[in-house]
Coordinates of C-alpha atoms in Angstrom, one line a residue:
X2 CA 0.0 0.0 0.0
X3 CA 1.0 3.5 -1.2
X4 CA 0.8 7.0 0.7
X5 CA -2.1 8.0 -1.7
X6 CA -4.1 4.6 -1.0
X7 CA -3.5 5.3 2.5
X8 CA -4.9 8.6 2.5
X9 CA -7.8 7.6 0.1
X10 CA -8.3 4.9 3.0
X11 CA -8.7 7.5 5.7
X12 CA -12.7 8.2 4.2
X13 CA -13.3 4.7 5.8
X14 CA -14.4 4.8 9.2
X15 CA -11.7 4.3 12.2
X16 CA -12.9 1.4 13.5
X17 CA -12.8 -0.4 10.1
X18 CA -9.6 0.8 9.9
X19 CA -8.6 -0.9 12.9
X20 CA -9.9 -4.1 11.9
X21 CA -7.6 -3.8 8.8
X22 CA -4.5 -3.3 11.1
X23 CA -5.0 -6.1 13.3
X24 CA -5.4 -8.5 10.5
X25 CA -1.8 -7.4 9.0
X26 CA -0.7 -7.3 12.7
X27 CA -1.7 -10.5 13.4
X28 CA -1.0 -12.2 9.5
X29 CA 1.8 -14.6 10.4
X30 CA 2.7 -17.6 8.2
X31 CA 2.4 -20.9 9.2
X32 CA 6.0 -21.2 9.5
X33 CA 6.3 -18.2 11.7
X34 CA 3.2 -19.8 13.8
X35 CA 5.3 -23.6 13.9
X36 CA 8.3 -21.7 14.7
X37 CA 7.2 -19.0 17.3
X38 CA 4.3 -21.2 19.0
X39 CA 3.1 -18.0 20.8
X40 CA -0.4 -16.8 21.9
X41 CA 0.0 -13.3 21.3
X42 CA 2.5 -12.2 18.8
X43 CA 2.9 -9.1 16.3
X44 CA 4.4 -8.9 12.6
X45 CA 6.2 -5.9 13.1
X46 CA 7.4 -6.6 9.3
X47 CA 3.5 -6.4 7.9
X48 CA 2.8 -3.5 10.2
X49 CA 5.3 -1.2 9.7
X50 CA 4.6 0.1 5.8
X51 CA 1.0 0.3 6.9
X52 CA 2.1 2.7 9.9
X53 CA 3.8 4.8 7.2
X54 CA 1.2 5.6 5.1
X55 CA -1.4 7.9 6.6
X56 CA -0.9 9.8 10.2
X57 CA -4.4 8.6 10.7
X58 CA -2.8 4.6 10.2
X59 CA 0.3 5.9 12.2
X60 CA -1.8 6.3 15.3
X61 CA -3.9 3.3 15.0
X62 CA -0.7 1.3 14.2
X63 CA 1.5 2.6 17.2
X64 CA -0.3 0.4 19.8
X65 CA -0.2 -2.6 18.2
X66 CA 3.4 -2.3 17.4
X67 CA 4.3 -2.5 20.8
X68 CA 2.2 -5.3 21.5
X69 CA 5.0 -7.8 21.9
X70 CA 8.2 -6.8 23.4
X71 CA 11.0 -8.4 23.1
X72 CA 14.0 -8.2 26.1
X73 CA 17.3 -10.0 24.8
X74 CA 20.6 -7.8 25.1
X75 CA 22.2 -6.4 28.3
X76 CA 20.6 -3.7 29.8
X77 CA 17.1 -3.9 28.0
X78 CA 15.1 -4.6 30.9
X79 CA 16.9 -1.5 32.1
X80 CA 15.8 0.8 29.5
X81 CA 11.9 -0.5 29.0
X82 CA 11.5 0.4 32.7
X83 CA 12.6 3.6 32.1
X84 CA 10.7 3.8 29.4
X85 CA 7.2 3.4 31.4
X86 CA 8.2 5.2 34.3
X87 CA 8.7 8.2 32.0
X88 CA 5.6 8.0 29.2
X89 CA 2.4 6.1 31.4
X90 CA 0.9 5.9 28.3
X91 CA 3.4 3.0 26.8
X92 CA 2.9 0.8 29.4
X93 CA -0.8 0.2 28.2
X94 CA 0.4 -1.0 25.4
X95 CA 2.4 -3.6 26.1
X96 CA 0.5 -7.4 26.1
X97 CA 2.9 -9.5 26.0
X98 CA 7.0 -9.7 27.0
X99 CA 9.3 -11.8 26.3
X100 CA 12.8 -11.6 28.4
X101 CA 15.7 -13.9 26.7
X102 CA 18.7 -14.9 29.0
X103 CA 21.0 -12.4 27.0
X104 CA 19.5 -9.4 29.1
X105 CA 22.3 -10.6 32.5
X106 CA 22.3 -10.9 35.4
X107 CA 21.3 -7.6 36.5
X108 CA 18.7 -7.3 34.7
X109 CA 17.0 -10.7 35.9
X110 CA 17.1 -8.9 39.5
X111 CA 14.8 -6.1 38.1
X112 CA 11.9 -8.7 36.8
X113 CA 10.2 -8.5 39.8
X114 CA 10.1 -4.1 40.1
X115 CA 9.5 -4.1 36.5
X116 CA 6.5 -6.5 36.4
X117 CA 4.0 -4.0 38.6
X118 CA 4.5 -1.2 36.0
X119 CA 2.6 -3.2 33.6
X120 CA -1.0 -3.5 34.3
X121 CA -2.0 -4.8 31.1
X122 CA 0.4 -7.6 30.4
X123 CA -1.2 -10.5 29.7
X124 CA 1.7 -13.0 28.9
X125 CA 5.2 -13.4 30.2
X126 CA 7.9 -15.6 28.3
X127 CA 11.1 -16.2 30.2
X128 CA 13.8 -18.1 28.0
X129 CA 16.3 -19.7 30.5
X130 CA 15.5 -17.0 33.3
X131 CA 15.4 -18.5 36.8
X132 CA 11.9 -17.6 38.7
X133 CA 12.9 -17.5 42.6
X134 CA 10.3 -17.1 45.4
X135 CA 9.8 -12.9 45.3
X136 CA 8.9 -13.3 41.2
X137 CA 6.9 -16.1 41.6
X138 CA 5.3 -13.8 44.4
X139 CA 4.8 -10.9 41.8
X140 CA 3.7 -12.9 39.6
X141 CA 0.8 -14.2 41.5
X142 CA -0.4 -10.8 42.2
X143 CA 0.1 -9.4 39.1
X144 CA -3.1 -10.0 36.5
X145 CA -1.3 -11.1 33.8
X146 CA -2.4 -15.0 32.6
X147 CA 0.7 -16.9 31.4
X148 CA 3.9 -17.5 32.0
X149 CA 5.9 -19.5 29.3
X150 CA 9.0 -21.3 30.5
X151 CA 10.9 -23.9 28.5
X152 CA 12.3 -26.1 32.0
X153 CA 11.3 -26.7 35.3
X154 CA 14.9 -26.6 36.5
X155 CA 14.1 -22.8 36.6
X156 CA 11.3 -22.9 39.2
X157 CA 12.1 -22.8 43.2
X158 CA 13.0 -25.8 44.4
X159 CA 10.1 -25.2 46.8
X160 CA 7.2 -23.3 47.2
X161 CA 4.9 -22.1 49.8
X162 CA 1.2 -21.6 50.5
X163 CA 2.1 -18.1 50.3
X164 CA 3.2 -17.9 46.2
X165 CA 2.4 -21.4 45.4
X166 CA -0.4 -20.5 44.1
X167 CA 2.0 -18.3 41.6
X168 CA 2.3 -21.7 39.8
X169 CA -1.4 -21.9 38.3
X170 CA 0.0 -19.2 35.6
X171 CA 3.2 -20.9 34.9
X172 CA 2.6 -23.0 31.5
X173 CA 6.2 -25.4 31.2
X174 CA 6.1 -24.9 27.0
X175 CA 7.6 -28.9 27.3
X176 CA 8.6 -31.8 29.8
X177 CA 10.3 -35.4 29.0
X178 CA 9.5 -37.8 31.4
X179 CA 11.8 -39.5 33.0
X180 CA 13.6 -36.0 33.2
X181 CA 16.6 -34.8 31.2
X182 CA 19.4 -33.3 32.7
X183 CA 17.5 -32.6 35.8
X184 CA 18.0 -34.3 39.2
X185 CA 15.1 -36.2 40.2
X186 CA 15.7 -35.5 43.6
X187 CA 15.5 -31.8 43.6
X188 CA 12.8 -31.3 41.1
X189 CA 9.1 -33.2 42.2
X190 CA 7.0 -32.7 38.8
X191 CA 4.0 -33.5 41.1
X192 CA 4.2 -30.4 43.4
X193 CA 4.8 -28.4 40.5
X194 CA 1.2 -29.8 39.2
X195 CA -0.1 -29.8 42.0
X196 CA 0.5 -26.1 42.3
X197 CA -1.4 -25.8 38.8
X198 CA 1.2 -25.6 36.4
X199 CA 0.2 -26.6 33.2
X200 CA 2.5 -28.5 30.6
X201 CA 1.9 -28.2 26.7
X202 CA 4.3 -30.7 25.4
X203 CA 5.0 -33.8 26.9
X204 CA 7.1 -36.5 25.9
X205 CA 7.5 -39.7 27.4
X206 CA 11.3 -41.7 26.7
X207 CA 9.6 -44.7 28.1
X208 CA 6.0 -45.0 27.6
X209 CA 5.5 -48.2 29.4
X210 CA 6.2 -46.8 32.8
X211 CA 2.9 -44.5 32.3
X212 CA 0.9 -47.6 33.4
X213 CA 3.6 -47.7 36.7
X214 CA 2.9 -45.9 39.8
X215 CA 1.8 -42.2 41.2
X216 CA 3.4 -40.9 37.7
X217 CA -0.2 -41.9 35.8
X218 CA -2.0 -38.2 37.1
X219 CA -3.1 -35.7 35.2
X220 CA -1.4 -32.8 33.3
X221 CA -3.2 -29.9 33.0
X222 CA -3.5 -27.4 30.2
X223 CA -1.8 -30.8 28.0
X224 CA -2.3 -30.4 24.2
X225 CA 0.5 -32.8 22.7
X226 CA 2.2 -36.0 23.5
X227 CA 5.0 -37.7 22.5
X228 CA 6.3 -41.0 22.7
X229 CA 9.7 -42.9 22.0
X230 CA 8.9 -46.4 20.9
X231 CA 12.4 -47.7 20.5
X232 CA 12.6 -49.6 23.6
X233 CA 10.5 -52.6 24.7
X234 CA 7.7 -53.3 25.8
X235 CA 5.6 -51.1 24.0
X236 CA 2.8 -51.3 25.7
X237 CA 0.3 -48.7 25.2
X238 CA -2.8 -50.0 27.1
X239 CA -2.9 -46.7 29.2
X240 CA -3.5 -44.5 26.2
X241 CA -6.8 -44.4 26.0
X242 CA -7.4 -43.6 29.5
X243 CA -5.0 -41.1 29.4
X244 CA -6.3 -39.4 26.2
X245 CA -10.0 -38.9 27.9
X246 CA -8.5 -37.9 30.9
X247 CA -7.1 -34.9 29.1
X248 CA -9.8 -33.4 27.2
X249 CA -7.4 -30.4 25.9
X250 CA -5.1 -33.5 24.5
X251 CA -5.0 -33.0 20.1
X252 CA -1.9 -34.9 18.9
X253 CA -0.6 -37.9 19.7
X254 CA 3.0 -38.6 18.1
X255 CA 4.4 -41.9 18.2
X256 CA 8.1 -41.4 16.8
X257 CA 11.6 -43.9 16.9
X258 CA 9.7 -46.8 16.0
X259 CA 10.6 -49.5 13.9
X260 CA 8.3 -51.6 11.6
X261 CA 7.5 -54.2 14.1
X262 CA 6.5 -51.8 16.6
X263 CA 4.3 -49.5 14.4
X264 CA 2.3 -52.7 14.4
X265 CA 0.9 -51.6 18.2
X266 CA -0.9 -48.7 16.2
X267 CA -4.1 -49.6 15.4
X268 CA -4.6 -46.3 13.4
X269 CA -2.0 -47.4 10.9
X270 CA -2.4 -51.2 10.8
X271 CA -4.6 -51.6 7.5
X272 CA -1.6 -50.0 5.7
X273 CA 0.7 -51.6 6.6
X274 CA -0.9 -55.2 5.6
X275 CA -1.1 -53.5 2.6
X276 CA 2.0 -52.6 2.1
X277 CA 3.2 -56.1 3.1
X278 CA 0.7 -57.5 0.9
X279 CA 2.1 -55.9 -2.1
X280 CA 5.8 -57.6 -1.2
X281 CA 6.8 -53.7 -0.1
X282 CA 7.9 -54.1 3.6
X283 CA 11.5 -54.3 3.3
X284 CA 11.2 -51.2 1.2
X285 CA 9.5 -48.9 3.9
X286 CA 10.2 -47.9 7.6
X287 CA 7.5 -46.3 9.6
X288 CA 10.0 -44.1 11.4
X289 CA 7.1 -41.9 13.3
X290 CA 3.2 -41.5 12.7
X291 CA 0.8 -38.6 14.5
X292 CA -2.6 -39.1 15.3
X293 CA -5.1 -35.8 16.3
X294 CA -8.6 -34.9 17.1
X295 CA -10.7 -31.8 16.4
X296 CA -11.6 -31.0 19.6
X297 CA -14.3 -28.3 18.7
X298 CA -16.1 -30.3 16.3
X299 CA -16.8 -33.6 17.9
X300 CA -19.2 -35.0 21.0
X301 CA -17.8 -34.9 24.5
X302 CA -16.1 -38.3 25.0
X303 CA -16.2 -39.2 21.1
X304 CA -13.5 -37.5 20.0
X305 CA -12.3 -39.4 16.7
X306 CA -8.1 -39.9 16.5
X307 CA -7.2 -39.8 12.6
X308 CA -3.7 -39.6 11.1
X309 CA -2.5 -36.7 10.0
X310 CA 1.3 -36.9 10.0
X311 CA 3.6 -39.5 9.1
X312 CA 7.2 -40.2 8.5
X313 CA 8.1 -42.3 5.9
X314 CA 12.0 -43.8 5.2
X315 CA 11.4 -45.0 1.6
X316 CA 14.4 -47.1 -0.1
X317 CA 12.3 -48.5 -3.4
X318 CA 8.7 -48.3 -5.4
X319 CA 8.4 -45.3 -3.7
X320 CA 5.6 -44.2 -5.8
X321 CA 3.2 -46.6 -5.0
X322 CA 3.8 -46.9 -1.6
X323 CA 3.2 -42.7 -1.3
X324 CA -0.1 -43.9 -3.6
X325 CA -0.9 -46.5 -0.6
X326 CA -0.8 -44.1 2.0
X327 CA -2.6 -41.2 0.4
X328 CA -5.7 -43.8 -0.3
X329 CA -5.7 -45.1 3.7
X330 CA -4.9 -41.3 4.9
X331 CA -6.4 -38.9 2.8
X332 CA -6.2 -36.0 5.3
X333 CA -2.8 -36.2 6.2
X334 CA -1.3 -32.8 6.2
X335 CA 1.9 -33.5 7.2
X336 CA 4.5 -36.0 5.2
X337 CA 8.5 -36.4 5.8
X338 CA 10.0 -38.4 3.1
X339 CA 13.8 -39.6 3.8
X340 CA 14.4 -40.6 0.1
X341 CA 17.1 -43.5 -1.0
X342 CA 15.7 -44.6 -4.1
X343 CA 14.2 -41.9 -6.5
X344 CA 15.4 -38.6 -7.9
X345 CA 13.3 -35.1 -7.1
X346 CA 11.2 -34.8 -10.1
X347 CA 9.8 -38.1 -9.4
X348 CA 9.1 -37.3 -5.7
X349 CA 7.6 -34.3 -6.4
X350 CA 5.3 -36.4 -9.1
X351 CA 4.3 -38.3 -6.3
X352 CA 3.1 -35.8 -3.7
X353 CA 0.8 -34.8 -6.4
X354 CA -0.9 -37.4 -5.1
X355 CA -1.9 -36.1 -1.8
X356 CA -5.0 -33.1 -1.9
X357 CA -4.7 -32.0 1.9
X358 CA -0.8 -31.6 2.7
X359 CA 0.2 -28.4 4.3
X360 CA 3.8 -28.8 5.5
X361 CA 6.3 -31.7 3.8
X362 CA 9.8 -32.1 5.1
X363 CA 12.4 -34.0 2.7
X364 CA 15.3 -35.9 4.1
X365 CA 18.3 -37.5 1.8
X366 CA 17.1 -36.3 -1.5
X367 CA 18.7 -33.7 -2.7
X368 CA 22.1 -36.0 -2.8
X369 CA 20.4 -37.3 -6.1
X370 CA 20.5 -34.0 -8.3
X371 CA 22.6 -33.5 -11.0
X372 CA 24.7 -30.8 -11.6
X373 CA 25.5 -30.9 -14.9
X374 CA 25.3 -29.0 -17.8
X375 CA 21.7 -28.2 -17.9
X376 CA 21.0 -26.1 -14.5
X377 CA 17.5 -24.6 -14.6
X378 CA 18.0 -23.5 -11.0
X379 CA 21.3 -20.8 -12.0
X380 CA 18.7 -17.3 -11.5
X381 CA 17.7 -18.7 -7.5
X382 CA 22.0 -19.4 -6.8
X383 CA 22.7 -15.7 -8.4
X384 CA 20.0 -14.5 -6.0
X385 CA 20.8 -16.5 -3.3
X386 CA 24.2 -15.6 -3.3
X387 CA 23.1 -12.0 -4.3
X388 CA 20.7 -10.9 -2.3
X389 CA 19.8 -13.6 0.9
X390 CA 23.0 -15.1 2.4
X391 CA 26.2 -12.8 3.6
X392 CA 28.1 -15.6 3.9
X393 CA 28.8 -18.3 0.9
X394 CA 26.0 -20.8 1.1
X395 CA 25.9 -24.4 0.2
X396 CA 25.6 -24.3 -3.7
X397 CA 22.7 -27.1 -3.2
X398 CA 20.6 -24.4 -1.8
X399 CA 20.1 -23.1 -5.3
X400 CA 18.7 -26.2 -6.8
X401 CA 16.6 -27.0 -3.6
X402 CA 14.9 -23.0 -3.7
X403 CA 13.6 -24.0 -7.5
X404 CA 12.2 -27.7 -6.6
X405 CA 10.8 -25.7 -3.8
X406 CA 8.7 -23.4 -6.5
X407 CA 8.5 -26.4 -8.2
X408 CA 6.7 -28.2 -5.2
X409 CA 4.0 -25.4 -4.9
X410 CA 3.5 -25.2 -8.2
X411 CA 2.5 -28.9 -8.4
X412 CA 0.6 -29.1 -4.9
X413 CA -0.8 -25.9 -4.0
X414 CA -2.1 -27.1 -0.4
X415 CA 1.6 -27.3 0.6
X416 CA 2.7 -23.9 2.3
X417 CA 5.5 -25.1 4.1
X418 CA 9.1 -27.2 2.9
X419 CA 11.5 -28.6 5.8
X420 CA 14.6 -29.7 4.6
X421 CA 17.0 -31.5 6.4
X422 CA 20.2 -32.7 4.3
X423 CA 24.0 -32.7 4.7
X424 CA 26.9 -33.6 2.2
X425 CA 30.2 -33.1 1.1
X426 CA 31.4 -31.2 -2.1
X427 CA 34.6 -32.5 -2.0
X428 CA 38.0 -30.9 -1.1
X429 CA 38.2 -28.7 -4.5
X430 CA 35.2 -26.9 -3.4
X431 CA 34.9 -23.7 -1.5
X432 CA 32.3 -25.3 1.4
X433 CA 33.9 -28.7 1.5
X434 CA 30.8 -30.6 4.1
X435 CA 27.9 -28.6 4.6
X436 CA 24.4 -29.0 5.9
X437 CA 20.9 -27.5 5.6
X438 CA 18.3 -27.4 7.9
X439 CA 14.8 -25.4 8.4
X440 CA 11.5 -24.1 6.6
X441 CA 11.2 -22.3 3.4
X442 CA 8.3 -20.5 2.8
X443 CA 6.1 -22.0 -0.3
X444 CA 3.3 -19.5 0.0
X445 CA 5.3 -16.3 -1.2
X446 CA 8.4 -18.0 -2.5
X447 CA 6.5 -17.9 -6.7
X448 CA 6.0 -14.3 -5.9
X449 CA 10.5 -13.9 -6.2
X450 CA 11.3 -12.5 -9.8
X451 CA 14.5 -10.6 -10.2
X452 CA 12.6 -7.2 -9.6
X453 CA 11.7 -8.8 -6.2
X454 CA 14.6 -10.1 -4.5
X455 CA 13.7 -9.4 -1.0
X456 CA 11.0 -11.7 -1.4
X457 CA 13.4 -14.5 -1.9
X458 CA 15.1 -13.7 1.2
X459 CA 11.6 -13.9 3.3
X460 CA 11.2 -17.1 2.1
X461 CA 15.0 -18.4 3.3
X462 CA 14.0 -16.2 7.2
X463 CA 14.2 -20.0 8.6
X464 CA 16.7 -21.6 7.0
X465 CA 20.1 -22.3 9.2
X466 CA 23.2 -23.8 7.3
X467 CA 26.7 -24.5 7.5
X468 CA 29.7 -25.1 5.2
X469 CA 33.5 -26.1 6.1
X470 CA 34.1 -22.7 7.0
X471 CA 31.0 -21.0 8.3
X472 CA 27.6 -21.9 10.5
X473 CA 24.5 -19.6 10.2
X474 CA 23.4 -18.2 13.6
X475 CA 20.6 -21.1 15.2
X476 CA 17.6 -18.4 14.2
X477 CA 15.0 -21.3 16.4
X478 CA 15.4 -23.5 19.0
X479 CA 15.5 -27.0 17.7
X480 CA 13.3 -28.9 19.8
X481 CA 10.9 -26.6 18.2
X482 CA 11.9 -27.0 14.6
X483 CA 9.5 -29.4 13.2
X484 CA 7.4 -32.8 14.2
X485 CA 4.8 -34.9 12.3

């Protein structure tokens, strides 16, 4: 949008033009919804250029752009309580903050003085910031809903009646069970959910011990399991208990399996004789498979589990085994593919054959391209090289950025390509080993023309890579990066 539209906009009444500037505030991509994972979140990049073109959008705008803050550098924390000690008006603004580890140690002390100054916060992410008794204190006075943290090795080792009750807004963004790096001994999950804390994501190492002691309770506030099948027993006779006792519970996600064990999943069993049927077995691993529910649209304790993710490692007749499992699951949205038996073009043939994928993640198969003469993808390297990357990238990411148009030309439901792939150019090249990992963006990424090039680099926002001489910074945290 122009100056002159945005002016020739200002006839429209405010409060439509508000509408307009919360829908490009709040227009994220799904790759900047799988990535971020955040209730309340702002595109500072959509909203900007509308702020800019009338005073009238300028005002409306200004609000909203301070929605979210973000706290990540030393002395920030500093500087923002300044900030609404000097200009009362800011502080209504602000909905949500999110404080990274990066701010110091100083600046961790002032949490708790800083906190009060913000009567309308509503949510609180704290990335690696310890929470000791006083700010768990503030925070249970303080009206603000959530608090995100990403470990409950940053919550007091104990609690009393006092603030415990601080603990109902804490929401642990994941948990393994047994615990990771955390002393069992200092750490009782149970008082923390006693307390109220809910947990998101939970994944279980050893499923079997959910049917084993006090550890079978509830987790409140749970929307996602999963589970590591690669050690026996697999038994999973406490699943469907557990899933009705957790009526917030969408995905399921059963992941290190191997074929003998994706036979436990009922959900999957008729392809899989099918498959076997056919003389395909040894051609196909199961390697994870996710089940969900649509909660809103289903009768209270009928809830219908359906798959809608799987992960396929496909060594031969690839085609018709994609063909099998698009006829058995023909709402799957998500598909990984780890590839060791076709070339691109006829992968990309095959995904025609799903109508409801939104996000498809390819393993091992760009190793099969050929860089020979004919190199269709030599515009995308230029402008790669050009215009995305300072630093010199893998020369496969050239090739992979036209298969990706390539991709949403032929399936237009897809609006989202993970790529995970390493290799080695060999010791005459400039990158020698390199590796590429993340999301590029299919919804925009046909909108790139040479006039256009800061498209291109939108579409690359998520990608990390690294070459003999060079690693991108980690732009997400991994354990976020992408499931089933």
């Amino acid at each position: 949008m122009n100056r002159t539209e945005g002016h020739s906009m200002t006839m429209f009444p405010e409060e439509l033009l508000a509408i307009i500037a919360k829908n490009v505030a709040y227009s994220l991509t799904l790759i900047e919804c799988e990535v971020l994972k955040l209730p309340i979140y702002i595109s500072v990049r959509n909203l900007l250029p509308l702020s800019m073109t009338s005073r009238q959008f300028r005002r409306i705008c200004l609000p909203l752009l301070f929605t979210h803050v973000k706290l990540g550098r030393e002395g920030d924390l500093k500087r923002l309580r300044d900030q609404c000690i000097d200009h009362e008006d800011f502080i209504s603004f602000i909905r949500a903050l999110s404080i990274d580890t990066g701010i110091g140690q100083e600046d961790i002390g002032l949490i708790p003085h800083l906190l009060p100054l913000l009567s309308g916060l509503v949510q609180l992410l704290l990335n690696q910031i310890p929470i000791h008794t006083k700010l768990l204190s503030v925070i249970h006075s303080h009206s603000l809903n959530r608090v995100v943290i990403d470990s409950i090795k940053y919550l007091p080792k104990q609690t009393d009646e006092s603030n415990s009750s601080g603990l109902s807004k804490i929401i642990l963004r994941h948990c393994g069970f047994p615990y990771r790096g955390v002393d069992p001994t200092d750490i009782t999950l149970e008082s923390y959910l006693g307390g109220g804390m809910q947990i998101t994501h939970l994944s279980l190492n050893r499923p079997h011990l959910m049917d084993e002691g006090p550890q079978m309770g509830i987790f409140h506030g749970l929307r996602e399991l999963k589970l590591y099948l690669h050690s026996m027993p697999t038994d999973l006779s406490w699943l469907p208990n557990f899933s009705r006792a957790h009526p917030l519970l969408q995905k399921i996600t059963f992941t290190k399996m191997r074929f003998v064990r994706a036979l436990s999943i009922d959900a999957i069993l008729p392809f899989l004789e099918a498959v076997g049927q056919e003389g395909l077995a040894t051609n196909m691993q199961v390697k994870a498979v996710a089940l969900s529910r649509e909660l809103e649209f289903s009768a209270e304790g009928s809830h219908d589990w359906r798959v809608t993710g799987m992960f396929l490692q496909i060594n031969g007749s690839l085609e018709r085994i994609l063909y099998l499992a698009s006829s058995f699951f023909p709402r799957i949205s998500r598909l990984t593919v780890e590839n060791g038996c076709c070339t691109i073009n006829e992968l990309i043939v095959a995904l025609g054959l799903f109508s409801s994928l939104v996000v498809v993640g390819l393993s091992s198969t760009f190793s099969h391209i050929d860089f020979g003469i004919h190199q269709p993808w030599e515009d995308f390297s230029k402008a790669v090289d050009t215009h995305c990357l300072p630093i010199e990238a893998p020369k496969i990411l050239g090739p992979m950025i036209w298969y990706a148009s390539m991709i949403a030309d032929r399936v237009p439901s897809i609006q989202a390509l993970y790529i995970k792939e390493h290799g080695d150019d060999g010791p005459t090249s400039s990158t020698g080993c390199w590796g590429v990992r993340g999301y590029i963006d299919l919804q925009r990424i046909n909108d790139y023309s040479s006039s256009n090039p800061e498209m291109l680099a939108h579409c690359l926002k998520y990608i990390n890579y690294f070459t003999g001489s060079y690693r991108s910074p980690d732009l997400f945290p991994g354990s976020l990066l992408y499931s089933v």
